[in-house]
Short mmCIF file of C-alpha atoms in Angstrom, two decimals:
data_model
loop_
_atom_site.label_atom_id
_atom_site.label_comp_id
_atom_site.label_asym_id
_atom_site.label_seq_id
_atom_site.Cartn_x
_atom_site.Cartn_y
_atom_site.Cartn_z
CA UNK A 1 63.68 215.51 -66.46
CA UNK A 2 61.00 215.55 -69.75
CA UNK A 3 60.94 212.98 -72.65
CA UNK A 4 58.72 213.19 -75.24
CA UNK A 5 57.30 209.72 -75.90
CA UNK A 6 57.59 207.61 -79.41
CA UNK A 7 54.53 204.52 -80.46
CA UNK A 8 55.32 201.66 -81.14
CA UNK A 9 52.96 198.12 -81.58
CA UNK A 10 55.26 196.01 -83.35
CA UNK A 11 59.16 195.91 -83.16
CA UNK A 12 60.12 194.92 -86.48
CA UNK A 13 63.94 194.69 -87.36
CA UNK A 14 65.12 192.98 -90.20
CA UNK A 15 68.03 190.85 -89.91
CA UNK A 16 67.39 190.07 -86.39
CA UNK A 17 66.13 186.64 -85.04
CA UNK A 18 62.87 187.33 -83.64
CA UNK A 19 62.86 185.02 -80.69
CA UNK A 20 59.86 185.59 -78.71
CA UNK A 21 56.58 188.14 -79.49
CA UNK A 22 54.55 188.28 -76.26
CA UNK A 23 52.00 190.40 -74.85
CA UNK A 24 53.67 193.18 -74.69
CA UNK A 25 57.89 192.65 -74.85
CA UNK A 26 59.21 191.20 -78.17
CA UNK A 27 62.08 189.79 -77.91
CA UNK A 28 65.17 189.10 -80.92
CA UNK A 29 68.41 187.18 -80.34
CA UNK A 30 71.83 189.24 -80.41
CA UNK A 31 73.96 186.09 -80.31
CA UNK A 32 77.03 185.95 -77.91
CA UNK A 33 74.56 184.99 -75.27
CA UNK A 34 72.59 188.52 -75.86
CA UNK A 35 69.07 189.13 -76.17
CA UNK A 36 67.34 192.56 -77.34
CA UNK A 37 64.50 193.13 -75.47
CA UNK A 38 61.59 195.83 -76.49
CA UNK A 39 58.73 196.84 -74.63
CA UNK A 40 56.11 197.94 -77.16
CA UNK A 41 53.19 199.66 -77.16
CA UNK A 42 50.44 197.10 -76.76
CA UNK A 43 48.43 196.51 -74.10
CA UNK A 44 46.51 193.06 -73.08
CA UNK A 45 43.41 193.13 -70.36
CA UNK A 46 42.25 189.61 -69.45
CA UNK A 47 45.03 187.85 -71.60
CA UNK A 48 43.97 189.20 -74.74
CA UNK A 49 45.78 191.92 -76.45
CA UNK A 50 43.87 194.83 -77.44
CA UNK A 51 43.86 196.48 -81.29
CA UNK A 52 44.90 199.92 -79.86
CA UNK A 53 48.03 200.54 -78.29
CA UNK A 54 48.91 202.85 -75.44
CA UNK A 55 51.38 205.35 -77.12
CA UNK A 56 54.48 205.71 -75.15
CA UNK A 57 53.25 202.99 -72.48
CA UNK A 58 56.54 200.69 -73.56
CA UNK A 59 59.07 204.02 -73.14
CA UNK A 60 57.08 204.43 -69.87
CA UNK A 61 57.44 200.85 -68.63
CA UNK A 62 61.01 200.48 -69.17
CA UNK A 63 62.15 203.40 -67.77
CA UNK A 64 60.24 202.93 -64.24
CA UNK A 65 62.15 199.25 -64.65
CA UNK A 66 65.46 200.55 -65.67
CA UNK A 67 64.77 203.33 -62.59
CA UNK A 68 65.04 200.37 -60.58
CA UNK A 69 67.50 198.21 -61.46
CA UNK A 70 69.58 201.17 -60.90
CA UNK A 71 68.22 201.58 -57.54
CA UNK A 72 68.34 197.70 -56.69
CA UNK A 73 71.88 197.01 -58.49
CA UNK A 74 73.44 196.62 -54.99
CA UNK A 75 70.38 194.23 -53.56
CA UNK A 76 70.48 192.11 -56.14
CA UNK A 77 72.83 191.21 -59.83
CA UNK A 78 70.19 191.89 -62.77
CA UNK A 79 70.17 190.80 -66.44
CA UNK A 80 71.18 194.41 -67.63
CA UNK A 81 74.47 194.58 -69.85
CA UNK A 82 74.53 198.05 -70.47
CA UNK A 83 75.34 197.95 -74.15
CA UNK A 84 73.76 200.77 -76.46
CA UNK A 85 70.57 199.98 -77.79
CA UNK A 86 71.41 201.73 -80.81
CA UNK A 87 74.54 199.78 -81.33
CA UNK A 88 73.25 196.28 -82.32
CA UNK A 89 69.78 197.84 -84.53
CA UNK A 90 69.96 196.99 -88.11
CA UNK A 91 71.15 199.87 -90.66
CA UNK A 92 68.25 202.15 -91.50
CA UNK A 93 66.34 201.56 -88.52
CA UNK A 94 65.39 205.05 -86.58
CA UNK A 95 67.45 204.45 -83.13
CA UNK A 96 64.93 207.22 -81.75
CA UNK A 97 62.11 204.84 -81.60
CA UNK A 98 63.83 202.14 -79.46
CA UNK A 99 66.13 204.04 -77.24
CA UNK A 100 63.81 204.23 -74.47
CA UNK A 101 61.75 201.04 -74.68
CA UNK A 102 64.69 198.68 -75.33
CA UNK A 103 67.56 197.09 -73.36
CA UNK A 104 70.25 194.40 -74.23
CA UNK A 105 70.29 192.19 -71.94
CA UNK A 106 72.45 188.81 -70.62
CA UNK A 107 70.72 185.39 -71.81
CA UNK A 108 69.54 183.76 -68.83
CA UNK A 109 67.61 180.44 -68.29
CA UNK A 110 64.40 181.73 -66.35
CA UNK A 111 63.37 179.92 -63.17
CA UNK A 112 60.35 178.39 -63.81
CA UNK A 113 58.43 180.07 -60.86
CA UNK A 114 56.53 183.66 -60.08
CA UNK A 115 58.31 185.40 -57.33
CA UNK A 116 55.50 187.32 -55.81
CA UNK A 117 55.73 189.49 -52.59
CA UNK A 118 53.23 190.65 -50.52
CA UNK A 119 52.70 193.84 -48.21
CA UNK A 120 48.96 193.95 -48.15
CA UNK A 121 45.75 191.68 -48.52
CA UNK A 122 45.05 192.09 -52.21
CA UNK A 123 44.14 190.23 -55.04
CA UNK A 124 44.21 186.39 -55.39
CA UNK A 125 45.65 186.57 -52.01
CA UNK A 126 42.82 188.03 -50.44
CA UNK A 127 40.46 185.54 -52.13
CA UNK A 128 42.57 182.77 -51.09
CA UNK A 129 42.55 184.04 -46.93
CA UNK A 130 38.46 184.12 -47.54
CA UNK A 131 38.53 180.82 -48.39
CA UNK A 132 41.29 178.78 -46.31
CA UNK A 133 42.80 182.02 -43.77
CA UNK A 134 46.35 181.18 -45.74
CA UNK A 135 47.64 182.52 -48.54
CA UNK A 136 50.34 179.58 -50.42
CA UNK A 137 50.78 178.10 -47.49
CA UNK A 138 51.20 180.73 -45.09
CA UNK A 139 48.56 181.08 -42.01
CA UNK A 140 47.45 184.54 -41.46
CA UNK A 141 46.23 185.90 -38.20
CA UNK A 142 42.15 185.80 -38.18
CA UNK A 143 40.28 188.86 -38.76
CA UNK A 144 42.37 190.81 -41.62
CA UNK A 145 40.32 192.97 -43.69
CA UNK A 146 40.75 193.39 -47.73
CA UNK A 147 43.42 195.71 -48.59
CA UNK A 148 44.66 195.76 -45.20
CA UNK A 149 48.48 195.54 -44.49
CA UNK A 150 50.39 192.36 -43.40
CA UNK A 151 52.20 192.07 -39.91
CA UNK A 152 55.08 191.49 -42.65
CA UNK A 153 55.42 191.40 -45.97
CA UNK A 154 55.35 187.37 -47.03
CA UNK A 155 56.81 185.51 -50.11
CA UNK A 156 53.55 183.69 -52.29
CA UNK A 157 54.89 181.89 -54.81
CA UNK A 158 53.00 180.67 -58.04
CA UNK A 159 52.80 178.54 -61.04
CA UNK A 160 53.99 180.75 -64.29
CA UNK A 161 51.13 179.15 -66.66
CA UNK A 162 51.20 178.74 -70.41
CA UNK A 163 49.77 181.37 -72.62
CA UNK A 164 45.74 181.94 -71.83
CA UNK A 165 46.07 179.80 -68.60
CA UNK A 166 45.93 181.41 -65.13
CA UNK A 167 49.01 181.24 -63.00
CA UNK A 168 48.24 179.27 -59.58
CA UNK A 169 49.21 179.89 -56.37
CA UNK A 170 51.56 177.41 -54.81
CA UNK A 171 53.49 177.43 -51.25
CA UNK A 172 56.86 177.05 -50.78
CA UNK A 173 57.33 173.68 -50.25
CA UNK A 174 56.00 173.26 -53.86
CA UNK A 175 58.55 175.65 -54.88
CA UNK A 176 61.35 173.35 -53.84
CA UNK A 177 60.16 170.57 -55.13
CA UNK A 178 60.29 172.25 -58.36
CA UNK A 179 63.75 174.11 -58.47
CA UNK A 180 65.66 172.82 -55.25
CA UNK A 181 65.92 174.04 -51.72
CA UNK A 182 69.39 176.38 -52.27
CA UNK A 183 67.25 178.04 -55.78
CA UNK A 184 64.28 178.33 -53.99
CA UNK A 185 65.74 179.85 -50.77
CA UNK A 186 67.48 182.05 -52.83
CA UNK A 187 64.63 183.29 -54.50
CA UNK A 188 62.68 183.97 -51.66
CA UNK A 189 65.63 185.86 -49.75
CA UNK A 190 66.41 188.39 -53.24
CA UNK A 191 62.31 188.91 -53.87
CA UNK A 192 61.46 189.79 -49.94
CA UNK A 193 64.81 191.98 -50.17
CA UNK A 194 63.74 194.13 -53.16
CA UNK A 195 59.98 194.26 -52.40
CA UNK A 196 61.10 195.79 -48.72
CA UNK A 197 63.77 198.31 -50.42
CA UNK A 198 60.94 199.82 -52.89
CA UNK A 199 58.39 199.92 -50.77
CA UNK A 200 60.02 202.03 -48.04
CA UNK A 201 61.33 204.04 -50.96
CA UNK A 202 57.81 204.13 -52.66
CA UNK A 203 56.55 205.42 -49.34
CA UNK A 204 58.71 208.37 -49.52
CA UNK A 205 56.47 209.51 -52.57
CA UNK A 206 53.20 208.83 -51.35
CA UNK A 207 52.61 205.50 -53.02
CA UNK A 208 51.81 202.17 -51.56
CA UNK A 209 53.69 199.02 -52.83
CA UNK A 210 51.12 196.41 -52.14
CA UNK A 211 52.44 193.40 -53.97
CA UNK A 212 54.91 192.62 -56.88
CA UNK A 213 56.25 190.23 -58.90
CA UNK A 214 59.67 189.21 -60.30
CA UNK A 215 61.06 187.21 -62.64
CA UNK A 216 64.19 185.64 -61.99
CA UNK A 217 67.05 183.71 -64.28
CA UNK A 218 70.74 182.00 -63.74
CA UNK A 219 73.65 181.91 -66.31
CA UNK A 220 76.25 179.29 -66.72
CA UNK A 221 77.35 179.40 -63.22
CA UNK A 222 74.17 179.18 -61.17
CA UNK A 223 74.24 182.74 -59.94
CA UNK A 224 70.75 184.40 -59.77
CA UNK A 225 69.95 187.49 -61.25
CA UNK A 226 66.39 189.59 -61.08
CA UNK A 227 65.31 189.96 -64.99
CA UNK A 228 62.54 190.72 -67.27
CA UNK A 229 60.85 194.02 -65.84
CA UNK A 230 61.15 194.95 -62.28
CA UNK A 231 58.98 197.28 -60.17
CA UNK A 232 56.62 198.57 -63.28
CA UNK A 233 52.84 199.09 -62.62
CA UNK A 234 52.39 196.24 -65.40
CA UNK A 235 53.98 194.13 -62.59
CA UNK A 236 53.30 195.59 -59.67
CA UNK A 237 50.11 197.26 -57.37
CA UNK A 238 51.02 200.82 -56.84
CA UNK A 239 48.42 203.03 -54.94
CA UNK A 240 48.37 206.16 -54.28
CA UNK A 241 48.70 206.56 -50.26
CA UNK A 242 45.73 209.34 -50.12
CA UNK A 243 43.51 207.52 -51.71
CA UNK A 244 44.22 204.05 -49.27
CA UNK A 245 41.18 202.81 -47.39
CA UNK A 246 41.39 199.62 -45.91
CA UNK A 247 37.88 197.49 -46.52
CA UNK A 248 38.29 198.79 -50.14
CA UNK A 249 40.16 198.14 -53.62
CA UNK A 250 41.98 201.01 -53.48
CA UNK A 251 42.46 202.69 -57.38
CA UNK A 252 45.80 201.28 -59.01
CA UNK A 253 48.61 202.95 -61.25
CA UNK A 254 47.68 200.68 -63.77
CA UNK A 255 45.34 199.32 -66.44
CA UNK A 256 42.62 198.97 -64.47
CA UNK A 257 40.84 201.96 -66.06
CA UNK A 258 40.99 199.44 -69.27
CA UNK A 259 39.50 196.91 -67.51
CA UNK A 260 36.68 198.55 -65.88
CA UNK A 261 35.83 200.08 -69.26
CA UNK A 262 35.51 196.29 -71.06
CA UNK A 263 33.48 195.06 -67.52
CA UNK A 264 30.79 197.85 -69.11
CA UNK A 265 30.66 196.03 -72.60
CA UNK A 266 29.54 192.78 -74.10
CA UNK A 267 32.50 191.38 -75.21
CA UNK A 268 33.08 187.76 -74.01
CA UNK A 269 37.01 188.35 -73.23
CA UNK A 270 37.94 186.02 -76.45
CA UNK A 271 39.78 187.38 -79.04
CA UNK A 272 40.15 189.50 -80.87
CA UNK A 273 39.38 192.34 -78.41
CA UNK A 274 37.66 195.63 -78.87
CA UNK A 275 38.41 198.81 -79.72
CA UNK A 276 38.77 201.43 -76.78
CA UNK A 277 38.09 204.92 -76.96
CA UNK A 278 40.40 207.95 -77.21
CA UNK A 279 39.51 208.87 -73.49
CA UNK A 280 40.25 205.62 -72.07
CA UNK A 281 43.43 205.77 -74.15
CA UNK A 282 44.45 209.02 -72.98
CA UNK A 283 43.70 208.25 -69.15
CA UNK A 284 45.40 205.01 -69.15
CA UNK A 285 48.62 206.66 -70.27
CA UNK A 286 48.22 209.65 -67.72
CA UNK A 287 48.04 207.21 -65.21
CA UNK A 288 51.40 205.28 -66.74
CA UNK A 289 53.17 208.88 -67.13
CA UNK A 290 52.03 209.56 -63.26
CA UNK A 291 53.49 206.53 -62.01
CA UNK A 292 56.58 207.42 -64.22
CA UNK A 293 57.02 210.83 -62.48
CA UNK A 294 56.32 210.09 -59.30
CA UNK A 295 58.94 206.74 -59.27
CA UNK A 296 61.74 208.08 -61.31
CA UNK A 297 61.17 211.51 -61.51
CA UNK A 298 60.83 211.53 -65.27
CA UNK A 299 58.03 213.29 -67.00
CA UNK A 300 56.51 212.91 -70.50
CA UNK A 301 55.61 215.65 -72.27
#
């Protein structure tokens, strides 16, 4: 399956209450307990959004997550409605540029916690075992190595910060303390449940899941459902398998060629960022489009 891929840094649609404008997803409000979500172009490295935007990197993103809330629909109730994007744009809007990047989606309120899983020693969670041998709360056996796989995969909650803050690492007990014991358990049960179903199917096509995380929301009712993005290499640590050495940080489907590009300038990480060149451009979206292919079987041309 091909798609050629639209850009897009801005969603701007008249008539429609713009809600949220993040990082990367802006967000308008349908009514009738609807939201219209859009994943645009931009792309932020060490909380700052850059000037340039990846073109087609939004398209990208939420097909891999739309790939697997299709996949996951059975695991675990998500926030899709499965409305027509096109349905609820303004008149004189071009349907083409949002068709791909956009869903309509149930209004949920969000649980106030990161639901983070991890298969592998990675990350904050390896610096956290060098320092205390646990990672939120959890003891891990002595000896483990960086990048090196769990005996099984754990549940490490965290802290969702506010905007240019750091999300923190909390354990579980935290967790409940915050949203309940039933929520909480809940939460846990759905995020170790997913992360276990994609990364046996991730396997399949030669790609490590190594950690992920997930958002999650309830409606009226209390009932949970998985929402925001799920699975996408924005929120998750893809490598590929043949290039997995334990002892190293393996290379990541991901913006990581961004940031090692900005660790070789002078900029201070404060806004506004800098420029990036075409080639970093261009190989941060091959490496999007790869991930794309590889998941969901769905190539840009």
């Amino acid at each position: 399956m091909s798609t050629v891929s639209t850009t897009l840094l801005e969603a701007n649609l008249p008539g429609l209450h713009l809600r949220h404008r993040g990082k990367v997803r802006d967000v308008f409000d349908l009514g009738d307990e609807r939201l219209l979500i859009v994943a645009t172009d931009r792309l932020s490295a060490f909380d700052v959004v850059l000037p340039d935007p990846i073109p087609g990197k939004g398209e990208m993103l939420c097909q891999i997550s739309n790939f697997w809330f299709e996949q996951t629909a059975a695991l675990m109730p998500n926030h899709l409605t499965g409305i027509d994007v096109a349905s609820v744009l303004p008149e004189g809007v071009d349907p083409a540029l949002y068709a791909k990047r956009a869903v309509v989606t149930k209004k949920l309120k969000p649980v106030p916690v990161e639901a983070i899983a991890r298969g592998y020693l990675i990350g904050s969670g390896w610096k956290d075992y060098q320092r205390t041998g646990r990672v939120s709360g959890i003891a891990l056996p002595d000896g483990l190595r960086q990048a090196q796989r769990l005996p099984q995969p754990i549940f490490t909650p965290s802290t969702k910060a506010a905007v240019g803050d750091h999300d923190e690492n909390i354990d579980f007990d935290t967790m409940v303390r915050i949203i309940g014991a039933d929520l909480a358990e809940q939460v846990r049960e759905a995020t170790l449940r997913l992360y276990t179903f994609a990364a046996a199917y991730a396997a399949e096509r030669g790609i490590i899941l190594a950690d992920t995380k997930f958002e999650f929301g309830t409606d009226a009712d209390g009932r949970l459902y998985v929402m925001d993005e799920v699975l996408t290499p924005d929120s998750s640590r893809y490598w590929p398998a043949d290039a997995y050495e334990v002892g190293t940080s393996p290379p990541s489907y991901d913006k990581q060629i961004v940031r090692d590009y900005l660790e070789t300038t002078d900029w201070d990480k404060t806004a506004p960022g800098p420029k990036l060149p075409a080639e970093v451009i261009e190989r941060t979206r091959a490496r999007y489009a790869e991930a794309l292919q590889k998941l969901a079987d769905i190539s840009i041309d």
